[in-house]
Coordinates of C-alpha atoms and ligand atoms in Angstrom, one line a residue:
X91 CA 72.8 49.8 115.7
X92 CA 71.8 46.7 117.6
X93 CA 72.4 44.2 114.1
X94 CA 76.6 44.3 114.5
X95 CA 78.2 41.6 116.4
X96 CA 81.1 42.2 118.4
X97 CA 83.9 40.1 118.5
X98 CA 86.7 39.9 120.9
X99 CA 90.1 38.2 121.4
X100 CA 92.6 38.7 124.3
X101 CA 95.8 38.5 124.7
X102 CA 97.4 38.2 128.4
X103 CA 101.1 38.7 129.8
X104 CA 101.1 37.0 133.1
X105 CA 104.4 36.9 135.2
X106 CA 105.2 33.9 136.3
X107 CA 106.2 32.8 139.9
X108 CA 109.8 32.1 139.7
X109 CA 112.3 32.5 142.0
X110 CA 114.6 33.9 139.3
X111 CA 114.6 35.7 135.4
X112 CA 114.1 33.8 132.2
X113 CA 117.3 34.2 131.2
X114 CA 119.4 35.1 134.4
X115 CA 120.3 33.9 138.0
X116 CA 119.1 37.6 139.0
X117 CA 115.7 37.4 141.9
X118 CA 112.8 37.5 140.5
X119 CA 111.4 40.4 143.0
X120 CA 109.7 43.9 143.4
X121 CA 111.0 44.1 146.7
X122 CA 114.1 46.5 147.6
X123 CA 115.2 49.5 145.7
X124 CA 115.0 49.9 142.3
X125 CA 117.8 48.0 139.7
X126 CA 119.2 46.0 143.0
X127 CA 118.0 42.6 141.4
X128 CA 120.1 43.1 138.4
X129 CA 123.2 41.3 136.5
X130 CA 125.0 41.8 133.5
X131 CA 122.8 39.5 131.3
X132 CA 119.8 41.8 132.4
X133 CA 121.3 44.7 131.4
X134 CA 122.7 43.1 128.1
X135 CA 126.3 43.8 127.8
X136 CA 128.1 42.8 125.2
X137 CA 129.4 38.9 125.5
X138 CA 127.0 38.0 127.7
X139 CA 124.6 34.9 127.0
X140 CA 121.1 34.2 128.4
X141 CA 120.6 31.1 129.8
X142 CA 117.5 29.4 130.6
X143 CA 115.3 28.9 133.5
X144 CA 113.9 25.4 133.6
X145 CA 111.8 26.6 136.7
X146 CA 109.8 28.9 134.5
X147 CA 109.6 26.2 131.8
X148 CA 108.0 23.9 134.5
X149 CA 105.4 27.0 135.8
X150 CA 104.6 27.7 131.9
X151 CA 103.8 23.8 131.2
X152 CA 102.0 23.8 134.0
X153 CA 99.9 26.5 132.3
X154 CA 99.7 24.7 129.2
X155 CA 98.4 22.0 130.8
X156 CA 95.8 23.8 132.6
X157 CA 94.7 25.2 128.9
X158 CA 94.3 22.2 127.8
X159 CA 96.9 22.5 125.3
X160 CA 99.2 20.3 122.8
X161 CA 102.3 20.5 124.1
X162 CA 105.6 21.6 121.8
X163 CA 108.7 19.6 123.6
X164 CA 110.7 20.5 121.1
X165 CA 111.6 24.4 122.4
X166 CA 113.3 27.0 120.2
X167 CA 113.3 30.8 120.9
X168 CA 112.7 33.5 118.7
X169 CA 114.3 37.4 118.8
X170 CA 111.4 39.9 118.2
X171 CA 113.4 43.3 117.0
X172 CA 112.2 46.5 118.6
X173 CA 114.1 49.7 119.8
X174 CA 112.6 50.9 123.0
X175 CA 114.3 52.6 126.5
X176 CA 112.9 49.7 128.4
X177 CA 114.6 47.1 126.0
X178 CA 118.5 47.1 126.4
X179 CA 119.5 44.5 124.0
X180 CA 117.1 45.7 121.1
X181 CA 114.9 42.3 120.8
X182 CA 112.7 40.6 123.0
X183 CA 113.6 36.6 123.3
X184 CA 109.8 35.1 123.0
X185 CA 108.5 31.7 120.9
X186 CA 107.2 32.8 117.4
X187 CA 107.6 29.5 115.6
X188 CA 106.9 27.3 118.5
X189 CA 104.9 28.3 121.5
X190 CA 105.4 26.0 124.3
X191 CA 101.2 25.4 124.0
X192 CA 98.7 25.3 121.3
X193 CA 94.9 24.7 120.5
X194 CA 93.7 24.9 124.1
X195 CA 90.6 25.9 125.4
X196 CA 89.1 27.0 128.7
X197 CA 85.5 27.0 129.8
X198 CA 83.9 29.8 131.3
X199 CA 80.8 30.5 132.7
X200 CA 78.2 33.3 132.0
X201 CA 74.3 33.5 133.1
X202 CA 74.6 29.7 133.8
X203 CA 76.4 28.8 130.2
X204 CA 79.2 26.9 129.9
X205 CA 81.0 28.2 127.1
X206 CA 84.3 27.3 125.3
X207 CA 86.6 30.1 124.5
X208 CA 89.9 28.5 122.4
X209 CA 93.3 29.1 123.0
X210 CA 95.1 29.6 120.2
X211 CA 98.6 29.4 121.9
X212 CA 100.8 29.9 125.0
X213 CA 104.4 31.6 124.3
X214 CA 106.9 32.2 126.7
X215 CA 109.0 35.3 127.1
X216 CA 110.8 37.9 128.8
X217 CA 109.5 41.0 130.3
X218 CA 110.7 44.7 130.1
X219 CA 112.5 47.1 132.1
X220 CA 109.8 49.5 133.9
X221 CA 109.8 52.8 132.4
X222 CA 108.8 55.6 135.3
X223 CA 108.3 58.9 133.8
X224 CA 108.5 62.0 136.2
X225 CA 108.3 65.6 134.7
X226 CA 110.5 66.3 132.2
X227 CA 112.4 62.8 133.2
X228 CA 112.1 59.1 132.4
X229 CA 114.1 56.9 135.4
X230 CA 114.5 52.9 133.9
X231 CA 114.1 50.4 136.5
X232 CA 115.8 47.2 135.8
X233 CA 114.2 44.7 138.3
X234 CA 111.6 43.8 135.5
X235 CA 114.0 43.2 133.0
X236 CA 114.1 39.4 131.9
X237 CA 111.3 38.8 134.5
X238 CA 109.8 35.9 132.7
X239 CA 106.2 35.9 131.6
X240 CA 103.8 33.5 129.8
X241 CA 101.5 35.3 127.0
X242 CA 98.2 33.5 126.1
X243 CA 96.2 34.2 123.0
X244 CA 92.7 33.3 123.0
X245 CA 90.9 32.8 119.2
X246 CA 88.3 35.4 118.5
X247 CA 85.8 33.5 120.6
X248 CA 84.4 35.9 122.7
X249 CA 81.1 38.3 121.7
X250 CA 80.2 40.1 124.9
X251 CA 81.9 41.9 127.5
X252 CA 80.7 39.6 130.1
X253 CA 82.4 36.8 128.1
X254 CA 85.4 38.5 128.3
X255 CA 85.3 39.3 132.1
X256 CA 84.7 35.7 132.9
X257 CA 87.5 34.1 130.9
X258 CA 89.7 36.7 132.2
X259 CA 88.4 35.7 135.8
X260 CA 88.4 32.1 134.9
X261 CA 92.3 32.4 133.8
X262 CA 92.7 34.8 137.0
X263 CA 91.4 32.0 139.3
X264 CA 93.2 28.7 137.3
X265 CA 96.8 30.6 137.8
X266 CA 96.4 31.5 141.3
X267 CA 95.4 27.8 142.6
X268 CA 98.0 26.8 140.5
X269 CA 100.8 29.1 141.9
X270 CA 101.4 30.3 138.5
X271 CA 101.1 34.0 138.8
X272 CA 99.7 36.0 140.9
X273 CA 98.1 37.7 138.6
X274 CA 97.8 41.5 140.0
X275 CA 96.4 43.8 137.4
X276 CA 97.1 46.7 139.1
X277 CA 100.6 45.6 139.9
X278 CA 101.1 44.5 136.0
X279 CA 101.6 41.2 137.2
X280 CA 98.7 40.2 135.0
X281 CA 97.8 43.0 131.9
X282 CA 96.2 42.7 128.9
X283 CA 95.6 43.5 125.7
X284 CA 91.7 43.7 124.0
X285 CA 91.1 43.1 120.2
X286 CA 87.7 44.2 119.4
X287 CA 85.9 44.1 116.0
X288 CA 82.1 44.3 114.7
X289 CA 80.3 43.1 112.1
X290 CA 76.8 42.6 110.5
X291 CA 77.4 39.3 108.9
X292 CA 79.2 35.9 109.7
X293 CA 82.5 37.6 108.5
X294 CA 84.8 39.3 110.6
X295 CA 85.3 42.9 110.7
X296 CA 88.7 45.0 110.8
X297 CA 89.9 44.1 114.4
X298 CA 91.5 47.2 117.0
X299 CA 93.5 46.5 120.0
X300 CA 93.5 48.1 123.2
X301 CA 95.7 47.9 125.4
X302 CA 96.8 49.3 129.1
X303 CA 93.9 48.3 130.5
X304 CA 94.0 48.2 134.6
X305 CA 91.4 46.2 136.1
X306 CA 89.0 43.2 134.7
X307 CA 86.1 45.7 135.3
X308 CA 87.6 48.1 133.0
X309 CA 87.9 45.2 129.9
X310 CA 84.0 45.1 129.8
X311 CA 83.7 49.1 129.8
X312 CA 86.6 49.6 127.2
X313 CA 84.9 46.8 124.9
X314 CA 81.9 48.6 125.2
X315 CA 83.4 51.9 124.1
X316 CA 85.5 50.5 122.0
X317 CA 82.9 48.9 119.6
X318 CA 80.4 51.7 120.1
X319 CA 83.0 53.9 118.3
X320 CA 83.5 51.1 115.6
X321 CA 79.6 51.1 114.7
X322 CA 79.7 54.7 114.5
X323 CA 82.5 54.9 112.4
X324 CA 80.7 52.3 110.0
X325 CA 77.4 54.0 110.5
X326 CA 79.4 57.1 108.9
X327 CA 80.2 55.1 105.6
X328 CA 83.9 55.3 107.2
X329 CA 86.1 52.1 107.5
X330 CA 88.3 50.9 110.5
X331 CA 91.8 51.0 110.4
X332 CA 94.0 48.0 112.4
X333 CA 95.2 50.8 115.2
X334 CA 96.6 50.2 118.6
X335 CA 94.0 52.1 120.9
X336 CA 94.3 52.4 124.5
X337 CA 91.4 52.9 127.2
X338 CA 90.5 56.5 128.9
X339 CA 89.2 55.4 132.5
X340 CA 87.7 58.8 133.2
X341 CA 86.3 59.6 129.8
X342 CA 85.1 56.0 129.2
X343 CA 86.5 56.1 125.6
X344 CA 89.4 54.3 123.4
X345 CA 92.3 57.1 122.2
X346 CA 94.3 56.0 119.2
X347 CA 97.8 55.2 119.8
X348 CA 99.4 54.1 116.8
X349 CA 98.5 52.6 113.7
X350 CA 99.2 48.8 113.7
X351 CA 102.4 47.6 112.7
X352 CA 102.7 44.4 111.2
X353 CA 104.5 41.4 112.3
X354 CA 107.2 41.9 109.8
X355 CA 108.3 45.3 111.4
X356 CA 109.6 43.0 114.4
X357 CA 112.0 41.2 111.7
X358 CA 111.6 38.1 113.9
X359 CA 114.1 35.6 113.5
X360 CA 115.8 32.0 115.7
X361 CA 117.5 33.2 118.7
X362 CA 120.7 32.1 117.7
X363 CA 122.2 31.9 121.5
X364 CA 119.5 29.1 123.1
X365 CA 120.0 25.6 121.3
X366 CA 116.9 23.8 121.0
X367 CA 115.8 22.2 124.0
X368 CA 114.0 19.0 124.1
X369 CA 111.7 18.3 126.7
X370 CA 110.6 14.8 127.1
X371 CA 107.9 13.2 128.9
X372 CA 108.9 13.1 132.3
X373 CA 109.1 17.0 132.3
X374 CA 105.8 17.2 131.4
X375 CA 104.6 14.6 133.9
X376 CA 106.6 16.8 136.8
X377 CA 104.2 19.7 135.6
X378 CA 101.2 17.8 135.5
X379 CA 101.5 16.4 139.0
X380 CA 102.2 19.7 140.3
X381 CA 99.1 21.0 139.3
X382 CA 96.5 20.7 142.3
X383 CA 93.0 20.6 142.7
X384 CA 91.6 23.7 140.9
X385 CA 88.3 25.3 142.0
X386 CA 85.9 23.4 139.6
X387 CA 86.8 20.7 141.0
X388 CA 86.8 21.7 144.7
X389 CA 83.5 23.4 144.4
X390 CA 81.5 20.1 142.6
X391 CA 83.4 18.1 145.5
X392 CA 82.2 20.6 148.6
X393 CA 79.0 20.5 147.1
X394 CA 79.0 16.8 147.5
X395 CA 80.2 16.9 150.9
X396 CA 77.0 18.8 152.0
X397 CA 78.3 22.0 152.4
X398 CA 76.8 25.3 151.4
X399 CA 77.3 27.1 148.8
X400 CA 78.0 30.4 150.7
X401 CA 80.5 28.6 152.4
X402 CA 82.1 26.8 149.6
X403 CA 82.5 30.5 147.8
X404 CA 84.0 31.7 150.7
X405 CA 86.4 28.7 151.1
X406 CA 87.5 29.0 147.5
X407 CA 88.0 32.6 147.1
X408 CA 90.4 32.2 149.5
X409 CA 92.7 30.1 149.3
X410 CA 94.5 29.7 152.4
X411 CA 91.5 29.0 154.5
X412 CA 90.8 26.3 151.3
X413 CA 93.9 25.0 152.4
X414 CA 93.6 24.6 155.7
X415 CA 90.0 23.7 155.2
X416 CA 90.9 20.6 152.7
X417 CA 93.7 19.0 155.9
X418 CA 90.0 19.6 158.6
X419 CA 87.0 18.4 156.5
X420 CA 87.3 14.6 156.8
X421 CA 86.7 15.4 160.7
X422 CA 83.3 17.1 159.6
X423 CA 82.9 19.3 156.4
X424 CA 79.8 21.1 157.3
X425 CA 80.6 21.9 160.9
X426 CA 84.1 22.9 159.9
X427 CA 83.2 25.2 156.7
X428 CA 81.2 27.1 158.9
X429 CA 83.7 27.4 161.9
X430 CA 86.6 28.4 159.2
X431 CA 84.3 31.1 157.4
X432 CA 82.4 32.3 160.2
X433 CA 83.9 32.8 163.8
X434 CA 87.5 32.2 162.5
X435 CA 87.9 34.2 159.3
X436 CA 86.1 37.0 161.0
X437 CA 88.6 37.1 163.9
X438 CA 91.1 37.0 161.1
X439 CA 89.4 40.1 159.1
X440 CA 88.8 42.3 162.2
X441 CA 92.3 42.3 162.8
X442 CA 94.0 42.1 159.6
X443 CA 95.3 38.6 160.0
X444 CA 96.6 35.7 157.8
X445 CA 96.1 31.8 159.0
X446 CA 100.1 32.1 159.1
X447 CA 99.9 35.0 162.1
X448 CA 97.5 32.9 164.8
X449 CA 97.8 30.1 166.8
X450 CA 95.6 27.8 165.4
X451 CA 95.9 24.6 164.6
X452 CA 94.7 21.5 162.3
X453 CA 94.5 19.5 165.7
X454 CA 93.0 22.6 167.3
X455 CA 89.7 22.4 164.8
X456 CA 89.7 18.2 164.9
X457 CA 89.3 18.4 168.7
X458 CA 86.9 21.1 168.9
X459 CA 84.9 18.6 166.8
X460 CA 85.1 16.1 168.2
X461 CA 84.0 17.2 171.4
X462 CA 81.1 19.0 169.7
X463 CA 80.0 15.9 168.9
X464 CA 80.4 14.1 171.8
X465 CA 78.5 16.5 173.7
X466 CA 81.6 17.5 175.8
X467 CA 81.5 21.2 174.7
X468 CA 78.2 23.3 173.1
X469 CA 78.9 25.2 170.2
X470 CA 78.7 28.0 172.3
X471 CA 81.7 27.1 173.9
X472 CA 83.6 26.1 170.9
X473 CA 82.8 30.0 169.6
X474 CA 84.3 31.0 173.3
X475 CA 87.2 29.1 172.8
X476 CA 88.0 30.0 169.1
X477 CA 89.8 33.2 170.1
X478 CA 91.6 32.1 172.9
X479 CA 93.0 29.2 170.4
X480 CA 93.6 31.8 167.6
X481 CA 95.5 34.1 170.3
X482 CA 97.6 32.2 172.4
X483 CA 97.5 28.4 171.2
X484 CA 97.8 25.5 173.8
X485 CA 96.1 22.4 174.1
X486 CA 91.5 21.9 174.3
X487 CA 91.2 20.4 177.4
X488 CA 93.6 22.9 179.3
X489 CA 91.5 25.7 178.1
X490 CA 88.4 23.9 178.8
X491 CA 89.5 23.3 182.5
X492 CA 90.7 26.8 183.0
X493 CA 87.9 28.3 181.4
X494 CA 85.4 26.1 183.6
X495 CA 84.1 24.6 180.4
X496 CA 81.8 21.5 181.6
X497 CA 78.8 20.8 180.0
X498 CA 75.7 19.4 181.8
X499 CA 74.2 16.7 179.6
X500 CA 72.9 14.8 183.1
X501 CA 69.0 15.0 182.1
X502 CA 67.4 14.8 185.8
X503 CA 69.6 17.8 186.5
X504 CA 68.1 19.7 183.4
X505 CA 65.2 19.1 184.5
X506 CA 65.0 20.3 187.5
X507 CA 65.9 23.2 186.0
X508 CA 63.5 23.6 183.0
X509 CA 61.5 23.5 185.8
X510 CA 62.2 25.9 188.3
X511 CA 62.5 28.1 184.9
X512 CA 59.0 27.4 183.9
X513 CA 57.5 28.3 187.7
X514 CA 59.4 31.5 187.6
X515 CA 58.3 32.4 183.9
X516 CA 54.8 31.7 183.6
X517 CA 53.7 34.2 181.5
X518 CA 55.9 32.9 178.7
X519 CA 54.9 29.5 179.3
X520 CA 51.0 31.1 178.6
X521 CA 52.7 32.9 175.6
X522 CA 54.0 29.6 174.0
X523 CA 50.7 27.5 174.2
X524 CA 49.0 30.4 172.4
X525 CA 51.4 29.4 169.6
X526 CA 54.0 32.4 169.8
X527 CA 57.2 30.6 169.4
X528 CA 59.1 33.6 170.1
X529 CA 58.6 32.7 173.8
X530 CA 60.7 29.1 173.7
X531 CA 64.0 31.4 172.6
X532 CA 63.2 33.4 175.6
X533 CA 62.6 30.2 178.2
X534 CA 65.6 28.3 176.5
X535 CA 67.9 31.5 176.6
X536 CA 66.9 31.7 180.9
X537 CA 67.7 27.7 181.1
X538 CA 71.0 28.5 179.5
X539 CA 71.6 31.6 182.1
X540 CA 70.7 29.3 184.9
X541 CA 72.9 26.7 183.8
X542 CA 75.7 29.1 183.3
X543 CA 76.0 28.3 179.9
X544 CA 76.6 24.7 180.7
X545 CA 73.6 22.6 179.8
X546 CA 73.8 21.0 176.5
X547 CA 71.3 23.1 174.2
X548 CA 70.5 20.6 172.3
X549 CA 69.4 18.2 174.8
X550 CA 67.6 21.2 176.6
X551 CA 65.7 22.2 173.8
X552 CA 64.0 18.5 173.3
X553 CA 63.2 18.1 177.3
X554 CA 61.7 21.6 176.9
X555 CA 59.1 21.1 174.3
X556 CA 58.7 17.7 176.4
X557 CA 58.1 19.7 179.8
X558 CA 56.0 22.1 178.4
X559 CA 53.3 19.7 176.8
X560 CA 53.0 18.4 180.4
X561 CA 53.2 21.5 181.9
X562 CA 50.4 22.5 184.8
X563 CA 50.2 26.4 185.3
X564 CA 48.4 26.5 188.0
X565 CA 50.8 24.1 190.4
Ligands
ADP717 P1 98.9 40.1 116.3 O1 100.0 39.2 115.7 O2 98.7 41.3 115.6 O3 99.0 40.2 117.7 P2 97.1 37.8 116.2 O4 96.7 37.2 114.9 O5 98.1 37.2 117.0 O6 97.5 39.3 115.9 O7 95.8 38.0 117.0 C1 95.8 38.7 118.2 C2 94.5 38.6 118.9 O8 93.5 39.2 118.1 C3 94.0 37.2 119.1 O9 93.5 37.0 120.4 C4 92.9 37.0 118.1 O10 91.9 36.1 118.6 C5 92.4 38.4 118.0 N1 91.7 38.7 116.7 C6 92.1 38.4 115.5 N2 91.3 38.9 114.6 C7 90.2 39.4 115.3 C8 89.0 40.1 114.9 N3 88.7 40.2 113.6 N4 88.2 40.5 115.9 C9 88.5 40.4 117.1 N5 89.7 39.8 117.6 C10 90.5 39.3 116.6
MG718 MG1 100.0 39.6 119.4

């Protein structure tokens, strides 16, 4: 069983982030009640005439940039025939002849590996109505109807399911930076359709597609069922028929939907109601600049910076906190990629909070450090002051005044109390010269009580050691 290779291609509808529809000035929106973003041209009545976005030709260039791919800016549409509930004018308007991108590529990663899946093209089109059925009844919601949507197919690059789960992450994570899509599977903002074939030899085998599939999870399981049932079928002395299959979460298997139709059935043909459009360099330039810094690139340049790489995966699997961390880092990367993931997007998490909802500010963090560094606060206090920042706003040194924030850094006064510590804690003092270091914590954490958190730990610690070398237990 173990001598067939698989081999996989994907296809992927993402919806783009427009303000309107491909075709139509209707919103391009989920929210409100169903068929409320809806117009005429949606709902195809007779006489009426799409007309195109150029705000989704911009996001979808953008995309075909990111994929590395030749760009066609000469743009004709296509009609792809179909009769379906969910399809009011009977054809879908999508680029056979000419997809807006061609022989692309992305790199993806697996076990260390970069890897180079191709892209065999990037097509734009419209979506569908939505389709809910409910007991005996189907309802049609129209708010999807003309949503516009990008669809990119990969060549049959891809032999593993971890293959496929990290281009689909890959393409997941360009699109997002990018403001693209936002690529929800389980919203259908993002969905995808598997082709999966085997094969004992260099040649490749009778392909099946799957489609419906809901998470990026439940790609790798349905390639793995899907090409299990393949080999068995061979292993019978059966053949494999081109099918449209989709995947059975619960059972973990691939149920055959229909029996593949071929391109022909869609009696494609030019969209006779879009003239072609010719883009021209500049359009393409407006895309290109409007593509920012994508995670590759952020992640080689944090890792530069110093910064670790806990941190820098925090940072970029989020990408607001990215955001705000890319306008604080000059002021100090390290000591700012910790403050962002740790106290700050904690406080956020506990109570379910975006960057947008607290108080905090750019200048907030560029104070904080630089009075970190000038020894005016300890990073004790900056952790104290965090939340009173996030929660109410207002200016450092206020808070710092209210709050009673000074911080001793006057070394005779420390001293003096090292010291007096040290007389009262002699046992620990014994403790530490018989090498258990666990005992300067304890003596550093009574200076700080003494000093009522005031003392500057840093310089505490070195006149610590420094005292205790010298010190004489029996005065
Ligand atoms: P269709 O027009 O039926 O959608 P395409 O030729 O556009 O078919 O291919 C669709 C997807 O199937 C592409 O991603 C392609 O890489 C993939 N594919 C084609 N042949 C195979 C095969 N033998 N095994 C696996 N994937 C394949
Ligand atoms: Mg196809």
């Amino acid at each position: 069983m173990n001598n067939y290779k698989k081999t996989i291609g994907i296809e992927v509808h993402c919806e783009l982030k427009t303000a309107t529809k491909m075709f139509s000035d209707s919103l391009n929106s989920y929210d409100g009640k169903e068929n409320s973003h809806i117009n005429a041209i949606d709902l195809a009545y007779p006489g009426t005439l799409p007309l195109i976005n150029f705000g989704a030709v911009h996001v979808a260039l953008k995309a075909a940039l990111l994929l590395n791919c030749d760009i066609n800016k000469e743009m004709v549409f296509d009609r792809k025939n179909y009769f379906y509930p969910d399809l009011p004018k009977g054809y879908q308007i999508t680029q056979a002849r000419k997809p807006i991108g061609t022989n692309g590529y992305v790199m993806i990663n697996v076990d260390g590996e970069e890897k180079k899946v191709r892209i065999h093209d990037i097509h734009i089109e419209e979506d569908t109505a939505k389709s809910i059925h409910s007991g005996e009844k189907s309802y049609l919601d129209f708010n999807r109807s003309g949503v516009p949507l990008i669809e990119i197919v990969t060549e049959p690059d891809m032999h593993t399911e971890e293959e496929a789960m990290a281009y689909l992450h890959k393409l997941r994570e360009l699109f997002i930076y990018a403001d693209i899509s936002d690529c929800k599977m389980e919203e259908g903002s993002m969905r995808c359709d598997v082709n999966v074939s085997v094969s004992k030899d260099d040649t490749l085998g009778v392909r099946t597609e799957t489609k419906n599939i809901g998470s990026i999870s439940s790609v790798g399981r349905a390639i793995k069922a899907e090409s299990k049932r393949q080999i068995e079928v061979l292993e019978n002395g059966e053949s494999i028929r081109e099918e449209t299959r989709r995947f059975d979460e619960k059972d973990e298997v691939t149920i055959l939907m229909r029996v593949k139709e071929t391109g022909n059935d869609y009696r494609y043909f030019p969209e006779p109601n879009i003239p072609t459009i010719y883009l021209d360099d500049e359009d393409v330039e407006a895309a290109r600049k409007d593509i920012p810094k994508m995670p590759d690139e952020l992640r080689s340049e944090y890792q530069n910076l110093g910064v670790n790489e806990n941190n820098i995966k925090t940072l970029i699997g989020n990408r607001e906190l990215c955001n705000f961390f890319e306008k604080v880092k000059q002021s100090d990367p390290v000591i700012t990629s910790n403050l962002l993931t740790g106290d700050i997007l904690s406080y956020l998490n506990k109570n379910n909070l975006t960057l947008k909802d607290i108080k905090l500010t750019v200048d907030h963090i560029i104070d904080l450090v630089s009075k970190l560094k000038t020894n005016e606060l300890s990073s004790k206090q900056v952790k104290n002051l965090l939340p009173v920042l996030m929660e109410k706003g207002g200016n450092v040194k206020t808070w710092m005044d209210t709050m009673g924030m000074v911080q001793i850094n006057d070394e005779s006064a420390l001293k003096a109390m090292i010291e007096q510590v040290l007389k009262e804690n002699k046992e620990s003092v014994t403790d530490y010269k018989n090498g258990h270091d666990r005992a300067l914590k304890y003596l550093m954490g009574q200076i700080m009580k003494v000093s009522k958190g005031q003392a500057n730990p840093a310089t505490v610690n070195r006149l610590l050691v420094d005292t205790l070398e010298h010190f004489d237990l029996n005065k």
